[in-house]
């Protein structure tokens, strides 16, 4: 449980070594008591977990707040991948959330707390579990599972999910242009992928390519050291700067026949996992809003203008209430989504609605948080600038806000407005 307060003028990076549970040393020195409702979980969502998961949740949350949150800022500024932090995430079991039998709510709350500490790392862990471990576990052969799952679940190995292309984003399902052709005992892959998370550091990529024989979109495990595979980091992103997104070129890349995912011989199975990963972004959106609330509240309790704390001004109070309301609405929506997911009732329409709604709210929440902090809201050193940029990615990836809205409206009208 972290009150996340800071002495005026001290950035989170400067305070990294002093952070304590309850009132921090800096807060005590500044005479600031821990605020009420330090967890900001006003709807008691965490209480829905069974006791053993509540215990594990608290342990991971403490680690993320004390170790990852402050440390991530410098990595974010430098667009650098924190290999050491990722290894520590692995020790807390965050690479195995897909297969360790924990509840959907617990998994979702892990994504919330990851995003509350650092959105890039929540993206890494989310894609890893939902789209890499999930794909291999559910669509892979026994040999593929034995080869990859132990390292993946320990987070000592990382995969990339390579679907989007330079010329096809929103229309990827119909437009996908990367090809696969069977040549004797090998598949030969040709094409280009864009925006692929962890593309420069991954051990392998799950590459989606169209089989020239039957025109079906299929999933292939392509080891990144295969001749013809090149990945170039996309630099100067305004958000998710820790995640190493890449442009990938596949030039006559030859892989064994056995690298085809046997459950991914058309796009329908992958679509089920993409539905779940849409829902995962909803958890991220709830987490980023809790982070925005944490940062905005502590800043408003410390920063004085006109002789009193910002928190005493009505307009500031309204913004804090709105950020917390948005965060609580998002978290409550996601908790109910976890329930229907647990019951096997989750469909694309609910996942798309959760994704579009929570990311819309997240964008509004970080914009309020940014303006509430005045000039310091611009600097990533005060965290809010980092959240502000990261929210833009949540709004766009896993299907843009517009595309997810179109999916919802198509489902409830029976009319497609895509084209
Ligand atoms: C940081 C980051 C990380 C990513 N990570 C991955 C990854 O790991 N793996 C991966 O495969 N992909 C990844 N992506 C890709 C992401 O999923 C796409 O960016 C997204 O689907 C949008 O595609 P696009 O960028 O090509 O935009 P476009 O499809 O070109 O869309 C541009 C704009 O047009 C709108 N638009 C498009 N079609 C319509 C329509 N019919 N009606 C109304 N509006 C429309 C869109 O909503 C958007 O606002 C990532 C993207 C980013 C930015």
Short mmCIF file of C-alpha atoms and ligand atoms in Angstrom, two decimals:
data_model
loop_
_atom_site.label_atom_id
_atom_site.label_comp_id
_atom_site.label_asym_id
_atom_site.label_seq_id
_atom_site.Cartn_x
_atom_site.Cartn_y
_atom_site.Cartn_z
CA UNK A 1 0.00 0.00 0.00
CA UNK A 2 1.70 3.20 -1.16
CA UNK A 3 0.52 6.72 -0.54
CA UNK A 4 2.88 7.86 -3.31
CA UNK A 5 3.41 11.33 -1.92
CA UNK A 6 6.47 13.37 -2.73
CA UNK A 7 8.07 16.42 -1.19
CA UNK A 8 7.52 19.48 -3.37
CA UNK A 9 10.04 19.69 -6.16
CA UNK A 10 11.43 16.14 -5.74
CA UNK A 11 10.83 13.96 -8.75
CA UNK A 12 9.93 10.30 -8.41
CA UNK A 13 13.33 9.31 -9.78
CA UNK A 14 15.09 11.31 -7.05
CA UNK A 15 12.93 9.64 -4.43
CA UNK A 16 13.39 6.13 -5.74
CA UNK A 17 15.63 5.07 -2.90
CA UNK A 18 13.50 6.58 -0.14
CA UNK A 19 10.15 4.99 -0.96
CA UNK A 20 8.47 3.35 2.01
CA UNK A 21 5.11 1.76 2.59
CA UNK A 22 2.64 3.99 4.51
CA UNK A 23 3.91 7.57 4.98
CA UNK A 24 7.32 7.89 3.30
CA UNK A 25 10.30 9.63 4.85
CA UNK A 26 9.82 12.49 2.41
CA UNK A 27 6.17 12.83 3.40
CA UNK A 28 6.93 12.77 7.09
CA UNK A 29 9.58 15.45 6.58
CA UNK A 30 7.03 17.54 4.71
CA UNK A 31 4.42 16.90 7.42
CA UNK A 32 2.10 15.06 4.99
CA UNK A 33 0.08 12.19 6.43
CA UNK A 34 -0.86 9.21 4.27
CA UNK A 35 -4.11 10.17 2.53
CA UNK A 36 -7.33 8.25 3.18
CA UNK A 37 -8.10 5.40 0.74
CA UNK A 38 -4.42 4.95 -0.19
CA UNK A 39 -5.23 2.08 -2.55
CA UNK A 40 -7.93 4.08 -4.37
CA UNK A 41 -9.94 0.86 -4.73
CA UNK A 42 -13.17 2.46 -3.55
CA UNK A 43 -15.30 -0.29 -5.09
CA UNK A 44 -13.41 -3.04 -3.18
CA UNK A 45 -12.58 -4.96 -6.34
CA UNK A 46 -9.50 -6.58 -4.79
CA UNK A 47 -11.75 -7.98 -2.02
CA UNK A 48 -13.42 -10.16 -4.67
CA UNK A 49 -10.24 -12.27 -4.83
CA UNK A 50 -9.92 -15.32 -2.56
CA UNK A 51 -7.54 -14.74 0.41
CA UNK A 52 -4.54 -16.52 -1.13
CA UNK A 53 -4.79 -14.42 -4.31
CA UNK A 54 -5.22 -11.25 -2.22
CA UNK A 55 -1.96 -12.10 -0.47
CA UNK A 56 -0.12 -12.69 -3.74
CA UNK A 57 -1.66 -9.52 -5.20
CA UNK A 58 -0.34 -7.42 -2.32
CA UNK A 59 3.12 -8.95 -2.58
CA UNK A 60 3.42 -8.23 -6.30
CA UNK A 61 1.92 -4.75 -5.92
CA UNK A 62 4.45 -3.83 -3.20
CA UNK A 63 7.28 -5.05 -5.43
CA UNK A 64 6.00 -3.14 -8.46
CA UNK A 65 5.53 0.09 -6.53
CA UNK A 66 8.79 -0.05 -4.62
CA UNK A 67 11.09 -1.49 -7.27
CA UNK A 68 9.65 -0.99 -10.75
CA UNK A 69 7.68 2.27 -10.73
CA UNK A 70 10.48 4.73 -10.05
CA UNK A 71 13.16 2.72 -11.84
CA UNK A 72 11.16 2.60 -15.07
CA UNK A 73 11.31 6.36 -15.63
CA UNK A 74 14.95 6.51 -16.72
CA UNK A 75 14.51 3.50 -18.97
CA UNK A 76 11.45 5.17 -20.50
CA UNK A 77 13.37 8.40 -21.09
CA UNK A 78 16.25 6.51 -22.72
CA UNK A 79 13.95 4.13 -24.69
CA UNK A 80 15.94 1.31 -23.15
CA UNK A 81 14.80 -2.20 -22.32
CA UNK A 82 15.21 -3.08 -18.61
CA UNK A 83 16.44 -6.68 -18.83
CA UNK A 84 17.11 -6.80 -15.06
CA UNK A 85 13.60 -5.66 -14.13
CA UNK A 86 12.05 -8.17 -16.52
CA UNK A 87 14.05 -10.97 -14.87
CA UNK A 88 12.64 -9.83 -11.51
CA UNK A 89 9.09 -9.85 -12.93
CA UNK A 90 9.78 -13.46 -13.89
CA UNK A 91 10.72 -14.33 -10.31
CA UNK A 92 7.30 -13.06 -9.19
CA UNK A 93 5.67 -15.50 -11.61
CA UNK A 94 4.37 -12.85 -14.01
CA UNK A 95 5.47 -14.84 -17.07
CA UNK A 96 3.16 -17.71 -16.18
CA UNK A 97 -0.17 -15.97 -15.53
CA UNK A 98 -1.74 -17.70 -18.52
CA UNK A 99 -0.98 -21.22 -17.40
CA UNK A 100 -0.67 -21.12 -13.59
CA UNK A 101 -4.39 -21.58 -12.94
CA UNK A 102 -5.01 -18.20 -11.31
CA UNK A 103 -8.41 -16.58 -11.77
CA UNK A 104 -9.18 -14.15 -14.61
CA UNK A 105 -9.73 -11.42 -12.01
CA UNK A 106 -6.33 -12.03 -10.45
CA UNK A 107 -4.63 -12.00 -13.84
CA UNK A 108 -6.45 -8.79 -14.70
CA UNK A 109 -5.47 -7.14 -11.42
CA UNK A 110 -1.85 -8.08 -12.10
CA UNK A 111 -2.13 -6.20 -15.42
CA UNK A 112 -3.67 -3.26 -13.52
CA UNK A 113 -0.81 -3.12 -11.04
CA UNK A 114 1.79 -3.53 -13.76
CA UNK A 115 0.29 -0.63 -15.69
CA UNK A 116 0.07 1.39 -12.47
CA UNK A 117 3.84 0.97 -12.13
CA UNK A 118 4.86 1.10 -15.80
CA UNK A 119 2.66 0.77 -18.89
CA UNK A 120 5.43 -0.54 -21.17
CA UNK A 121 6.17 -3.44 -18.85
CA UNK A 122 2.46 -4.14 -18.54
CA UNK A 123 2.40 -4.32 -22.35
CA UNK A 124 5.34 -6.69 -22.40
CA UNK A 125 3.80 -8.99 -19.76
CA UNK A 126 0.31 -8.76 -21.29
CA UNK A 127 1.35 -9.59 -24.85
CA UNK A 128 3.63 -12.28 -23.47
CA UNK A 129 0.83 -14.01 -21.56
CA UNK A 130 -2.16 -13.38 -23.81
CA UNK A 131 -0.61 -13.69 -27.24
CA UNK A 132 2.62 -15.65 -26.89
CA UNK A 133 2.19 -18.14 -24.04
CA UNK A 134 -1.54 -18.29 -24.87
CA UNK A 135 -0.92 -19.05 -28.56
CA UNK A 136 1.65 -21.76 -27.91
CA UNK A 137 -0.28 -23.29 -25.02
CA UNK A 138 -3.59 -23.39 -26.89
CA UNK A 139 -2.57 -23.65 -30.55
CA UNK A 140 0.91 -25.21 -30.37
CA UNK A 141 2.07 -28.82 -30.84
CA UNK A 142 3.37 -30.88 -27.91
CA UNK A 143 6.93 -30.36 -29.24
CA UNK A 144 6.44 -26.59 -29.45
CA UNK A 145 5.05 -26.49 -25.91
CA UNK A 146 7.95 -28.54 -24.54
CA UNK A 147 10.49 -26.41 -26.44
CA UNK A 148 9.18 -22.96 -25.48
CA UNK A 149 6.80 -22.91 -22.51
CA UNK A 150 9.33 -23.51 -19.68
CA UNK A 151 11.51 -20.53 -20.70
CA UNK A 152 8.54 -18.35 -21.52
CA UNK A 153 6.71 -18.90 -18.25
CA UNK A 154 9.94 -18.17 -16.35
CA UNK A 155 10.31 -15.00 -18.49
CA UNK A 156 13.84 -16.05 -19.41
CA UNK A 157 12.65 -16.18 -23.02
CA UNK A 158 10.51 -13.65 -24.86
CA UNK A 159 8.37 -13.92 -27.96
CA UNK A 160 7.04 -11.22 -30.28
CA UNK A 161 3.58 -11.15 -31.86
CA UNK A 162 3.94 -10.14 -35.49
CA UNK A 163 0.61 -9.40 -37.16
CA UNK A 164 0.52 -5.73 -38.24
CA UNK A 165 2.20 -4.74 -41.53
CA UNK A 166 3.43 -1.44 -42.95
CA UNK A 167 0.49 -1.28 -45.38
CA UNK A 168 -2.13 -3.09 -43.27
CA UNK A 169 -3.17 -2.17 -39.72
CA UNK A 170 -6.92 -1.90 -39.15
CA UNK A 171 -7.62 -3.97 -42.27
CA UNK A 172 -5.04 -6.66 -41.47
CA UNK A 173 -7.48 -9.60 -41.42
CA UNK A 174 -8.44 -9.01 -45.05
CA UNK A 175 -5.27 -7.33 -46.27
CA UNK A 176 -2.42 -9.36 -44.76
CA UNK A 177 0.27 -9.56 -47.43
CA UNK A 178 3.11 -11.59 -45.86
CA UNK A 179 3.32 -14.97 -47.58
CA UNK A 180 4.26 -18.51 -46.61
CA UNK A 181 5.02 -21.21 -49.14
CA UNK A 182 5.84 -24.81 -48.50
CA UNK A 183 9.08 -25.82 -50.18
CA UNK A 184 9.92 -29.46 -49.53
CA UNK A 185 10.24 -29.86 -45.78
CA UNK A 186 10.37 -26.14 -45.05
CA UNK A 187 8.14 -23.07 -44.98
CA UNK A 188 9.53 -19.99 -46.70
CA UNK A 189 8.27 -16.67 -45.33
CA UNK A 190 8.40 -13.35 -47.17
CA UNK A 191 7.03 -9.96 -46.13
CA UNK A 192 7.25 -7.10 -43.66
CA UNK A 193 5.78 -6.40 -40.23
CA UNK A 194 5.51 -3.09 -38.37
CA UNK A 195 5.23 -2.03 -34.73
CA UNK A 196 6.16 -5.46 -33.42
CA UNK A 197 6.72 -5.31 -29.66
CA UNK A 198 10.02 -6.81 -28.45
CA UNK A 199 10.89 -7.47 -32.11
CA UNK A 200 14.58 -6.59 -31.62
CA UNK A 201 15.11 -8.63 -28.45
CA UNK A 202 12.77 -11.60 -28.77
CA UNK A 203 13.94 -15.20 -29.12
CA UNK A 204 11.24 -15.84 -31.71
CA UNK A 205 8.27 -14.17 -33.32
CA UNK A 206 4.83 -15.62 -33.94
CA UNK A 207 4.52 -14.45 -37.55
CA UNK A 208 1.16 -14.38 -39.32
CA UNK A 209 1.45 -15.11 -43.03
CA UNK A 210 -0.87 -16.10 -45.87
CA UNK A 211 -0.30 -19.60 -47.20
CA UNK A 212 0.00 -19.18 -50.97
CA UNK A 213 -1.53 -22.66 -51.45
CA UNK A 214 -4.91 -22.11 -49.76
CA UNK A 215 -4.84 -18.32 -49.04
CA UNK A 216 -5.45 -18.95 -45.32
CA UNK A 217 -3.71 -16.81 -42.67
CA UNK A 218 -1.53 -19.09 -40.53
CA UNK A 219 0.71 -18.64 -37.49
CA UNK A 220 4.39 -19.63 -37.61
CA UNK A 221 7.13 -19.67 -34.99
CA UNK A 222 10.08 -17.86 -36.57
CA UNK A 223 13.29 -17.86 -34.51
CA UNK A 224 14.86 -14.40 -34.72
CA UNK A 225 18.32 -15.76 -35.61
CA UNK A 226 17.08 -17.32 -38.87
CA UNK A 227 18.83 -15.94 -41.97
CA UNK A 228 16.64 -13.34 -43.68
CA UNK A 229 15.00 -12.06 -40.45
CA UNK A 230 15.90 -8.45 -39.64
CA UNK A 231 14.36 -6.23 -36.98
CA UNK A 232 14.94 -2.48 -36.74
CA UNK A 233 13.88 -0.59 -33.64
CA UNK A 234 11.27 2.13 -34.13
CA UNK A 235 12.73 5.10 -32.24
CA UNK A 236 11.23 8.38 -30.98
CA UNK A 237 7.84 7.03 -29.88
CA UNK A 238 5.74 9.33 -27.67
CA UNK A 239 4.64 6.41 -25.48
CA UNK A 240 5.48 2.84 -24.51
CA UNK A 241 9.10 3.90 -24.89
CA UNK A 242 10.49 0.94 -22.94
CA UNK A 243 8.87 -1.56 -25.29
CA UNK A 244 11.23 -2.18 -28.21
CA UNK A 245 8.82 -1.96 -31.15
CA UNK A 246 10.32 -2.96 -34.46
CA UNK A 247 9.98 -2.95 -38.19
CA UNK A 248 10.61 -6.52 -39.27
CA UNK A 249 11.63 -7.72 -42.72
CA UNK A 250 11.28 -11.39 -43.65
CA UNK A 251 13.30 -12.15 -46.75
CA UNK A 252 13.09 -15.79 -47.84
CA UNK A 253 13.18 -16.91 -44.20
CA UNK A 254 13.23 -20.71 -44.11
CA UNK A 255 11.77 -22.50 -41.09
CA UNK A 256 11.05 -26.20 -40.48
CA UNK A 257 7.61 -27.47 -41.42
CA UNK A 258 7.04 -28.22 -37.73
CA UNK A 259 7.17 -24.47 -36.88
CA UNK A 260 3.59 -24.00 -38.09
CA UNK A 261 1.25 -23.71 -35.08
CA UNK A 262 -1.09 -26.66 -35.72
CA UNK A 263 -4.05 -24.84 -34.13
CA UNK A 264 -3.48 -21.72 -36.24
CA UNK A 265 -4.15 -22.95 -39.76
CA UNK A 266 -6.76 -20.24 -40.26
CA UNK A 267 -7.42 -16.97 -38.46
CA UNK A 268 -10.48 -18.03 -36.44
CA UNK A 269 -8.58 -19.49 -33.45
CA UNK A 270 -6.20 -16.56 -33.32
CA UNK A 271 -9.23 -14.28 -33.25
CA UNK A 272 -10.33 -15.84 -29.96
CA UNK A 273 -6.99 -14.98 -28.41
CA UNK A 274 -7.12 -11.50 -29.95
CA UNK A 275 -10.51 -11.05 -28.28
CA UNK A 276 -8.93 -11.83 -24.92
CA UNK A 277 -5.99 -9.54 -25.59
CA UNK A 278 -8.42 -6.70 -26.38
CA UNK A 279 -9.84 -7.23 -22.91
CA UNK A 280 -6.31 -7.14 -21.48
CA UNK A 281 -5.93 -3.54 -22.73
CA UNK A 282 -8.99 -2.66 -20.63
CA UNK A 283 -7.07 -3.72 -17.53
CA UNK A 284 -4.13 -1.63 -18.64
CA UNK A 285 -6.46 1.34 -19.09
CA UNK A 286 -7.79 0.90 -15.54
CA UNK A 287 -4.21 0.69 -14.23
CA UNK A 288 -2.97 3.80 -16.01
CA UNK A 289 -5.88 5.76 -14.55
CA UNK A 290 -5.10 4.58 -11.03
CA UNK A 291 -1.52 5.70 -11.65
CA UNK A 292 -2.77 9.09 -12.87
CA UNK A 293 -4.90 9.37 -9.74
CA UNK A 294 -2.02 8.38 -7.44
CA UNK A 295 0.29 10.95 -9.00
CA UNK A 296 -2.29 13.75 -9.27
CA UNK A 297 -3.54 13.31 -5.72
CA UNK A 298 -0.11 13.36 -4.10
CA UNK A 299 0.95 16.33 -6.21
CA UNK A 300 -2.19 18.28 -5.30
CA UNK A 301 -1.56 17.62 -1.61
CA UNK A 302 2.00 18.93 -1.83
CA UNK A 303 2.02 21.74 -4.35
CA UNK A 304 0.96 25.11 -2.91
CA UNK A 305 -0.33 28.08 -4.88
CA UNK A 306 -2.02 31.18 -3.48
CA UNK A 307 -0.84 30.04 -0.04
CA UNK A 308 -2.63 26.70 0.07
CA UNK A 309 -2.38 23.18 -1.34
CA UNK A 310 -3.87 22.67 -4.80
CA UNK A 311 -6.08 19.98 -3.21
CA UNK A 312 -8.04 22.72 -1.44
CA UNK A 313 -9.24 24.30 -4.70
CA UNK A 314 -12.68 23.19 -5.91
CA UNK A 315 -11.67 22.85 -9.56
CA UNK A 316 -8.76 20.60 -8.61
CA UNK A 317 -11.04 18.51 -6.41
CA UNK A 318 -13.47 18.07 -9.29
CA UNK A 319 -10.67 16.78 -11.54
CA UNK A 320 -9.44 14.37 -8.88
CA UNK A 321 -12.99 13.08 -8.40
CA UNK A 322 -13.39 12.66 -12.16
CA UNK A 323 -10.10 10.76 -12.60
CA UNK A 324 -11.00 8.45 -9.71
CA UNK A 325 -14.54 8.01 -11.04
CA UNK A 326 -13.20 7.11 -14.50
CA UNK A 327 -10.68 4.69 -12.97
CA UNK A 328 -13.32 3.06 -10.75
CA UNK A 329 -15.80 2.73 -13.63
CA UNK A 330 -13.08 1.10 -15.75
CA UNK A 331 -12.02 -1.27 -12.99
CA UNK A 332 -15.61 -2.25 -12.18
CA UNK A 333 -16.37 -2.88 -15.86
CA UNK A 334 -13.28 -5.06 -16.13
CA UNK A 335 -14.13 -7.01 -12.95
CA UNK A 336 -17.52 -7.90 -14.46
CA UNK A 337 -15.81 -8.76 -17.76
CA UNK A 338 -13.55 -11.17 -15.84
CA UNK A 339 -16.66 -12.84 -14.43
CA UNK A 340 -18.20 -13.48 -17.85
CA UNK A 341 -14.80 -14.51 -19.19
CA UNK A 342 -14.51 -17.04 -16.36
CA UNK A 343 -17.94 -18.41 -17.34
CA UNK A 344 -16.86 -18.74 -20.99
CA UNK A 345 -19.35 -16.10 -22.12
CA UNK A 346 -16.95 -13.41 -23.33
CA UNK A 347 -17.52 -12.41 -26.94
CA UNK A 348 -15.78 -9.89 -29.17
CA UNK A 349 -18.49 -7.28 -28.62
CA UNK A 350 -17.87 -7.11 -24.87
CA UNK A 351 -14.09 -7.13 -25.26
CA UNK A 352 -14.27 -4.35 -27.87
CA UNK A 353 -16.67 -2.31 -25.71
CA UNK A 354 -14.41 -2.66 -22.68
CA UNK A 355 -11.32 -1.74 -24.71
CA UNK A 356 -12.83 1.30 -26.41
CA UNK A 357 -14.60 2.61 -23.30
CA UNK A 358 -11.75 2.24 -20.83
CA UNK A 359 -9.15 3.69 -23.21
CA UNK A 360 -11.43 6.67 -23.96
CA UNK A 361 -11.71 7.27 -20.22
CA UNK A 362 -7.96 6.76 -19.77
CA UNK A 363 -7.18 9.40 -22.35
CA UNK A 364 -9.49 11.85 -20.56
CA UNK A 365 -8.05 10.97 -17.13
CA UNK A 366 -4.40 11.50 -18.06
CA UNK A 367 -5.26 14.76 -19.82
CA UNK A 368 -6.86 16.02 -16.58
CA UNK A 369 -3.91 14.77 -14.55
CA UNK A 370 -1.51 16.50 -16.88
CA UNK A 371 -3.19 19.88 -16.69
CA UNK A 372 -3.71 19.57 -12.92
CA UNK A 373 0.08 19.43 -12.51
CA UNK A 374 0.73 22.56 -14.57
CA UNK A 375 4.22 22.71 -16.07
CA UNK A 376 5.45 19.74 -14.07
CA UNK A 377 2.76 17.64 -15.75
CA UNK A 378 4.77 17.98 -18.93
CA UNK A 379 7.87 16.28 -17.52
CA UNK A 380 8.20 12.50 -17.47
CA UNK A 381 10.31 12.94 -14.32
CA UNK A 382 7.05 13.73 -12.52
CA UNK A 383 5.49 10.61 -14.08
CA UNK A 384 2.38 12.25 -15.47
CA UNK A 385 4.04 13.16 -18.78
CA UNK A 386 4.99 9.49 -19.15
CA UNK A 387 1.42 8.36 -18.45
CA UNK A 388 0.11 10.97 -20.88
CA UNK A 389 2.17 9.52 -23.73
CA UNK A 390 1.52 5.90 -22.79
CA UNK A 391 -2.27 6.40 -22.83
CA UNK A 392 -2.08 7.23 -26.54
CA UNK A 393 -0.77 3.75 -27.28
CA UNK A 394 -3.57 2.06 -25.33
CA UNK A 395 -6.03 4.07 -27.40
CA UNK A 396 -4.57 2.81 -30.67
CA UNK A 397 -3.15 -0.71 -30.37
CA UNK A 398 -5.10 -3.99 -30.27
CA UNK A 399 -7.53 -2.35 -32.68
CA UNK A 400 -7.83 1.44 -32.58
CA UNK A 401 -10.56 3.19 -30.58
CA UNK A 402 -12.53 3.72 -33.78
CA UNK A 403 -12.28 0.12 -34.96
CA UNK A 404 -13.37 -1.25 -31.57
CA UNK A 405 -16.31 1.18 -31.55
CA UNK A 406 -17.29 -0.07 -35.01
CA UNK A 407 -17.17 -3.67 -33.76
CA UNK A 408 -19.54 -2.79 -30.90
CA UNK A 409 -21.95 -0.84 -33.06
CA UNK A 410 -21.95 -3.54 -35.75
CA UNK A 411 -22.92 -6.11 -33.12
CA UNK A 412 -25.80 -4.04 -31.76
CA UNK A 413 -27.18 -2.80 -35.10
CA UNK A 414 -26.40 -5.70 -37.40
CA UNK A 415 -24.92 -3.14 -39.82
CA UNK A 416 -21.24 -2.90 -40.67
CA UNK A 417 -19.84 0.61 -41.13
CA UNK A 418 -16.23 -0.48 -41.73
CA UNK A 419 -16.31 0.34 -45.44
C1 LIG B 1 3.33 1.25 -29.74
C2 LIG B 1 2.60 0.24 -30.57
C3 LIG B 1 2.77 -1.10 -30.30
C4 LIG B 1 2.19 -2.08 -31.14
N1 LIG B 1 2.49 -3.40 -30.93
C5 LIG B 1 2.09 -4.31 -31.87
C6 LIG B 1 2.55 -5.67 -31.80
O1 LIG B 1 3.27 -6.05 -30.87
N2 LIG B 1 2.16 -6.55 -32.78
C7 LIG B 1 1.37 -6.17 -33.81
O2 LIG B 1 1.05 -7.00 -34.66
N3 LIG B 1 0.91 -4.87 -33.91
C8 LIG B 1 1.26 -3.95 -32.98
N4 LIG B 1 0.84 -2.63 -33.07
C9 LIG B 1 0.01 -2.24 -34.22
C10 LIG B 1 -1.38 -1.74 -33.87
O3 LIG B 1 -2.22 -2.82 -33.55
C11 LIG B 1 -1.89 -0.88 -35.04
O4 LIG B 1 -1.14 0.33 -34.99
C12 LIG B 1 -3.36 -0.60 -34.99
O5 LIG B 1 -4.11 -1.76 -35.24
C13 LIG B 1 -3.77 0.48 -36.01
O6 LIG B 1 -3.26 0.20 -37.28
P1 LIG B 1 -2.47 1.34 -38.09
O7 LIG B 1 -1.45 1.93 -37.17
O8 LIG B 1 -1.97 0.73 -39.34
O9 LIG B 1 -3.52 2.48 -38.38
P2 LIG B 1 -4.53 2.54 -39.64
O10 LIG B 1 -5.22 1.24 -39.80
O11 LIG B 1 -3.81 3.10 -40.81
O12 LIG B 1 -5.60 3.60 -39.11
C14 LIG B 1 -5.37 5.02 -39.13
C15 LIG B 1 -6.62 5.70 -38.58
O13 LIG B 1 -7.74 5.39 -39.40
C16 LIG B 1 -8.78 4.84 -38.63
N5 LIG B 1 -9.52 3.88 -39.45
C17 LIG B 1 -9.03 2.84 -40.18
N6 LIG B 1 -10.02 2.20 -40.79
C18 LIG B 1 -11.17 2.82 -40.46
C19 LIG B 1 -12.56 2.61 -40.76
N7 LIG B 1 -12.97 1.59 -41.54
N8 LIG B 1 -13.45 3.46 -40.25
C20 LIG B 1 -13.06 4.47 -39.42
N9 LIG B 1 -11.80 4.72 -39.10
C21 LIG B 1 -10.85 3.90 -39.60
C22 LIG B 1 -8.10 4.21 -37.44
O14 LIG B 1 -9.00 4.08 -36.31
C23 LIG B 1 -7.00 5.21 -37.16
O15 LIG B 1 -7.49 6.29 -36.41
C24 LIG B 1 1.36 -1.66 -32.20
C25 LIG B 1 1.15 -0.29 -32.43
C26 LIG B 1 1.76 0.65 -31.64
C27 LIG B 1 1.56 2.10 -31.94
#
